[in-house]
Amino acid sequence: MTTYLDFEKPIAELESKIAELRHLPNSGDVDIAEEVMRLQEKVQKQLRATYAKLTPWQRVQVARHAERPHAQRYIDRLIADFTPLSGDRAFGEDAALVGGVGRLDGRSVLVLGQQKGDDTDSRIKHNFGMMRPEGYRKAQRLMRLADRFRLPVVTLVDTPGAYPGIDAEARGQAEAVASSIDTCLSLGVPLVSVVIGEGGSGGALAIASADRIYMLENSVYSVITPEGCASILWRSNANAQEAAEAMKVTAADLKKLDVIDDVIPEPMGGAHRGADETIDVVGKVVSQALAELAELDADALRQRRQDKFLEMGRKGL
C-alpha cells in the first residue's frame, strides 16, 4: 500500500477513489474509464500544486518517506557487475554502509552507500542507515583501496547521522568520523557524492567531503536533525518545523549558500513516485561529473577539494 504524508491527504482521497472505481464492474450509467482519467488529471494537478510550495519541514518528511529509493536500489540499477566488499579489518562489518566495486556506464568505480532498509527487518539489520565506527573505518579502507587502484569514488548519502549509542562512542565514533573526512580530502581520485535522502551531521559529511556534491530536490542536508536542534534550543522536539525552516536544510537553500554544487530534480510527487526515473537521472549526473573530473591529476584534485571546503569557512554562510 502507498504511504501518504500528512500534507498529501487530498491526493490520498483522490487515489483511493480511483482504486475503488477500478474494482467496479462496467455499467451503462457511468463510463468508469473516463471517470478514472478525470480523477487522474485531478491527482496530477493536486500533486503539482502541493509540491510546488513545500515547506522545509515537508521536504524533511519527503526525504524520509518509507518508499523513497535507498542506496542498494541505486546500486542495483546503475552499477554493473557490482562486487560488495565488507569489514573494516579491525572490528567487524557494519551493514549500515554498503560498499563495493563495479562499473557505471562502463567506467570502473568504487561505490559507498548508506542503506536505511525497506522494511522492519532490513531497517534493523542496516541500523536505519546510522553507521558505527567500524562503518566509517570500512569507508576509509575502501576509499584508500580505490585510491591505490585509481578508481573514482561515488557515495550515496542517506542517514539521520552517525549512530549515537554508547557502544559506538566506546569504539571511537568521533575519531572514526573525523578520519573518514580526512580520507575523503586526501584522495587523489575523483569523489562525487549525492544526498539521496537525509544528509545528517558528520555521519553524512564523513563520506561527502567531495569534489562534487549533489542533492536530490527533496533531500535535506544539515548539521543535526530538526528534532535534535529543537530539543537543544527549545527543550522539545515539538518545534522541529520551526527548526527546519531556520536551519536552511533544503537543496535550494544549500545551493544558494554554495554548500552543494547542484540540485537534481525529482519526478512530480517525489522520488518515491518515480524511483527508476530518479535513479537514472542521478546516474547521468554522476557519470558526467566523473568524466569532467577525470581530466584532473591527483594533486589538482586534492588541492581543489581542500580549497573548496576552506573557502566555505573563509566567507561563511
Short mmCIF file of C-alpha atoms in Angstrom, two decimals, residues 12-148:
data_model
loop_
_atom_site.label_atom_id
_atom_site.label_comp_id
_atom_site.label_asym_id
_atom_site.label_seq_id
_atom_site.Cartn_x
_atom_site.Cartn_y
_atom_site.Cartn_z
CA ALA A 12 -4.75 10.13 -0.95
CA GLU A 13 -8.51 10.67 -1.16
CA LEU A 14 -8.44 11.04 -4.94
CA GLU A 15 -6.25 7.98 -5.46
CA SER A 16 -8.48 5.98 -3.10
CA LYS A 17 -11.47 6.85 -5.28
CA ILE A 18 -9.54 5.77 -8.39
CA ALA A 19 -8.74 2.41 -6.75
CA GLU A 20 -12.41 1.91 -5.85
CA LEU A 21 -13.58 2.73 -9.38
CA ARG A 22 -11.15 0.24 -10.91
CA HIS A 23 -12.76 -2.53 -8.88
CA LEU A 24 -16.28 -1.66 -10.04
CA PRO A 25 -17.91 -3.57 -12.91
CA ASN A 26 -18.70 -1.55 -16.03
CA SER A 27 -22.24 -0.24 -16.23
CA GLY A 28 -24.16 1.73 -18.80
CA ASP A 29 -24.77 4.63 -16.43
CA VAL A 30 -21.14 5.60 -15.77
CA ASP A 31 -18.10 5.41 -18.02
CA ILE A 32 -15.58 4.19 -15.43
CA ALA A 33 -12.56 4.64 -17.68
CA GLU A 34 -13.48 8.26 -18.35
CA GLU A 35 -14.07 8.95 -14.65
CA VAL A 36 -10.73 7.37 -13.73
CA MET A 37 -8.97 9.54 -16.32
CA ARG A 38 -10.67 12.65 -14.94
CA LEU A 39 -9.59 11.80 -11.39
CA GLN A 40 -6.03 11.06 -12.51
CA GLU A 41 -5.85 14.52 -14.05
CA LYS A 42 -7.03 15.91 -10.71
CA VAL A 43 -4.30 13.93 -8.92
CA GLN A 44 -1.61 15.37 -11.19
CA LYS A 45 -2.94 18.87 -10.69
CA GLN A 46 -3.04 18.39 -6.93
CA LEU A 47 0.50 16.97 -6.93
CA ARG A 48 1.82 19.96 -8.86
CA ALA A 49 0.06 22.40 -6.53
CA THR A 50 1.25 20.60 -3.40
CA TYR A 51 4.88 20.01 -4.36
CA ALA A 52 5.33 23.49 -5.81
CA LYS A 53 5.08 25.03 -2.34
CA LEU A 54 6.59 22.51 0.06
CA THR A 55 7.87 23.94 3.34
CA PRO A 56 11.31 22.89 4.65
CA TRP A 57 9.63 20.59 7.19
CA GLN A 58 7.55 18.96 4.48
CA ARG A 59 10.71 18.33 2.46
CA VAL A 60 12.21 16.66 5.53
CA GLN A 61 9.19 14.36 5.57
CA VAL A 62 9.57 13.59 1.85
CA ALA A 63 13.29 12.89 2.33
CA ARG A 64 12.35 10.32 4.98
CA HIS A 65 9.50 8.74 3.00
CA ALA A 66 9.35 4.99 3.60
CA GLU A 67 9.09 4.25 -0.14
CA ARG A 68 11.90 6.56 -1.24
CA PRO A 69 14.61 4.55 -3.07
CA HIS A 70 17.62 3.80 -0.90
CA ALA A 71 21.27 3.20 -1.76
CA GLN A 72 21.01 -0.50 -2.60
CA ARG A 73 18.34 0.19 -5.21
CA TYR A 74 20.59 2.79 -6.86
CA ILE A 75 23.45 0.29 -6.91
CA ASP A 76 21.30 -2.50 -8.31
CA ARG A 77 20.07 -0.30 -11.18
CA LEU A 78 23.18 1.73 -12.01
CA ILE A 79 26.22 -0.38 -11.17
CA ALA A 80 27.03 -3.34 -13.42
CA ASP A 81 28.99 -6.32 -12.03
CA PHE A 82 28.81 -4.92 -8.51
CA THR A 83 31.04 -6.81 -6.07
CA PRO A 84 30.37 -5.97 -2.40
CA LEU A 85 33.32 -5.52 -0.05
CA SER A 86 32.87 -5.90 3.70
CA GLY A 87 34.52 -5.22 7.02
CA ASP A 88 36.94 -2.69 8.47
CA ARG A 89 39.69 -5.28 9.17
CA ALA A 90 39.73 -4.13 12.80
CA PHE A 91 36.38 -4.85 14.47
CA GLY A 92 33.70 -6.09 12.09
CA GLU A 93 31.15 -5.41 9.37
CA ASP A 94 28.67 -2.50 9.50
CA ALA A 95 25.58 -3.20 7.43
CA ALA A 96 24.58 0.49 7.55
CA LEU A 97 27.16 1.08 4.79
CA VAL A 98 27.06 -0.83 1.52
CA GLY A 99 30.33 -0.68 -0.40
CA GLY A 100 31.93 -2.34 -3.38
CA VAL A 101 33.31 -2.05 -6.89
CA GLY A 102 31.52 -2.19 -10.22
CA ARG A 103 31.01 -0.25 -13.45
CA LEU A 104 28.96 2.89 -14.02
CA ASP A 105 28.38 3.47 -17.75
CA GLY A 106 31.42 1.30 -18.44
CA ARG A 107 33.68 3.18 -16.01
CA SER A 108 35.10 1.18 -13.08
CA VAL A 109 34.13 2.84 -9.78
CA LEU A 110 34.01 2.28 -6.04
CA VAL A 111 30.54 2.90 -4.60
CA LEU A 112 29.67 3.62 -0.96
CA GLY A 113 26.05 4.00 0.09
CA GLN A 114 24.31 4.42 3.43
CA GLN A 115 21.46 1.91 3.41
CA LYS A 116 18.38 2.53 5.58
CA GLY A 117 16.41 -0.59 4.69
CA ASP A 118 12.98 -1.04 3.14
CA ASP A 119 11.05 -2.96 5.80
CA THR A 120 11.24 -3.57 9.54
CA ASP A 121 13.74 -6.43 9.38
CA SER A 122 16.08 -4.73 6.92
CA ARG A 123 15.91 -1.42 8.78
CA ILE A 124 17.02 -3.16 11.95
CA LYS A 125 19.75 -5.01 10.04
CA HIS A 126 21.06 -1.78 8.50
CA ASN A 127 20.51 0.25 11.70
CA PHE A 128 18.39 2.79 9.77
CA GLY A 129 21.48 3.94 7.89
CA MET A 130 23.27 5.09 11.07
CA MET A 131 26.88 3.95 10.89
CA ARG A 132 29.06 2.87 13.80
CA PRO A 133 32.86 3.41 13.93
CA GLU A 134 33.51 0.20 12.01
CA GLY A 135 31.34 1.57 9.20
CA TYR A 136 33.45 4.71 8.87
CA ARG A 137 36.66 2.69 9.09
CA LYS A 138 35.30 0.40 6.40
CA ALA A 139 34.65 3.50 4.27
CA GLN A 140 38.23 4.65 4.84
CA ARG A 141 39.60 1.23 3.90
CA LEU A 142 37.62 1.09 0.68
CA MET A 143 38.43 4.68 -0.31
CA ARG A 144 42.14 4.01 0.18
CA LEU A 145 41.74 0.88 -1.92
CA ALA A 146 40.14 2.96 -4.66
CA ASP A 147 42.96 5.49 -4.44
CA ARG A 148 45.55 2.74 -4.79
#
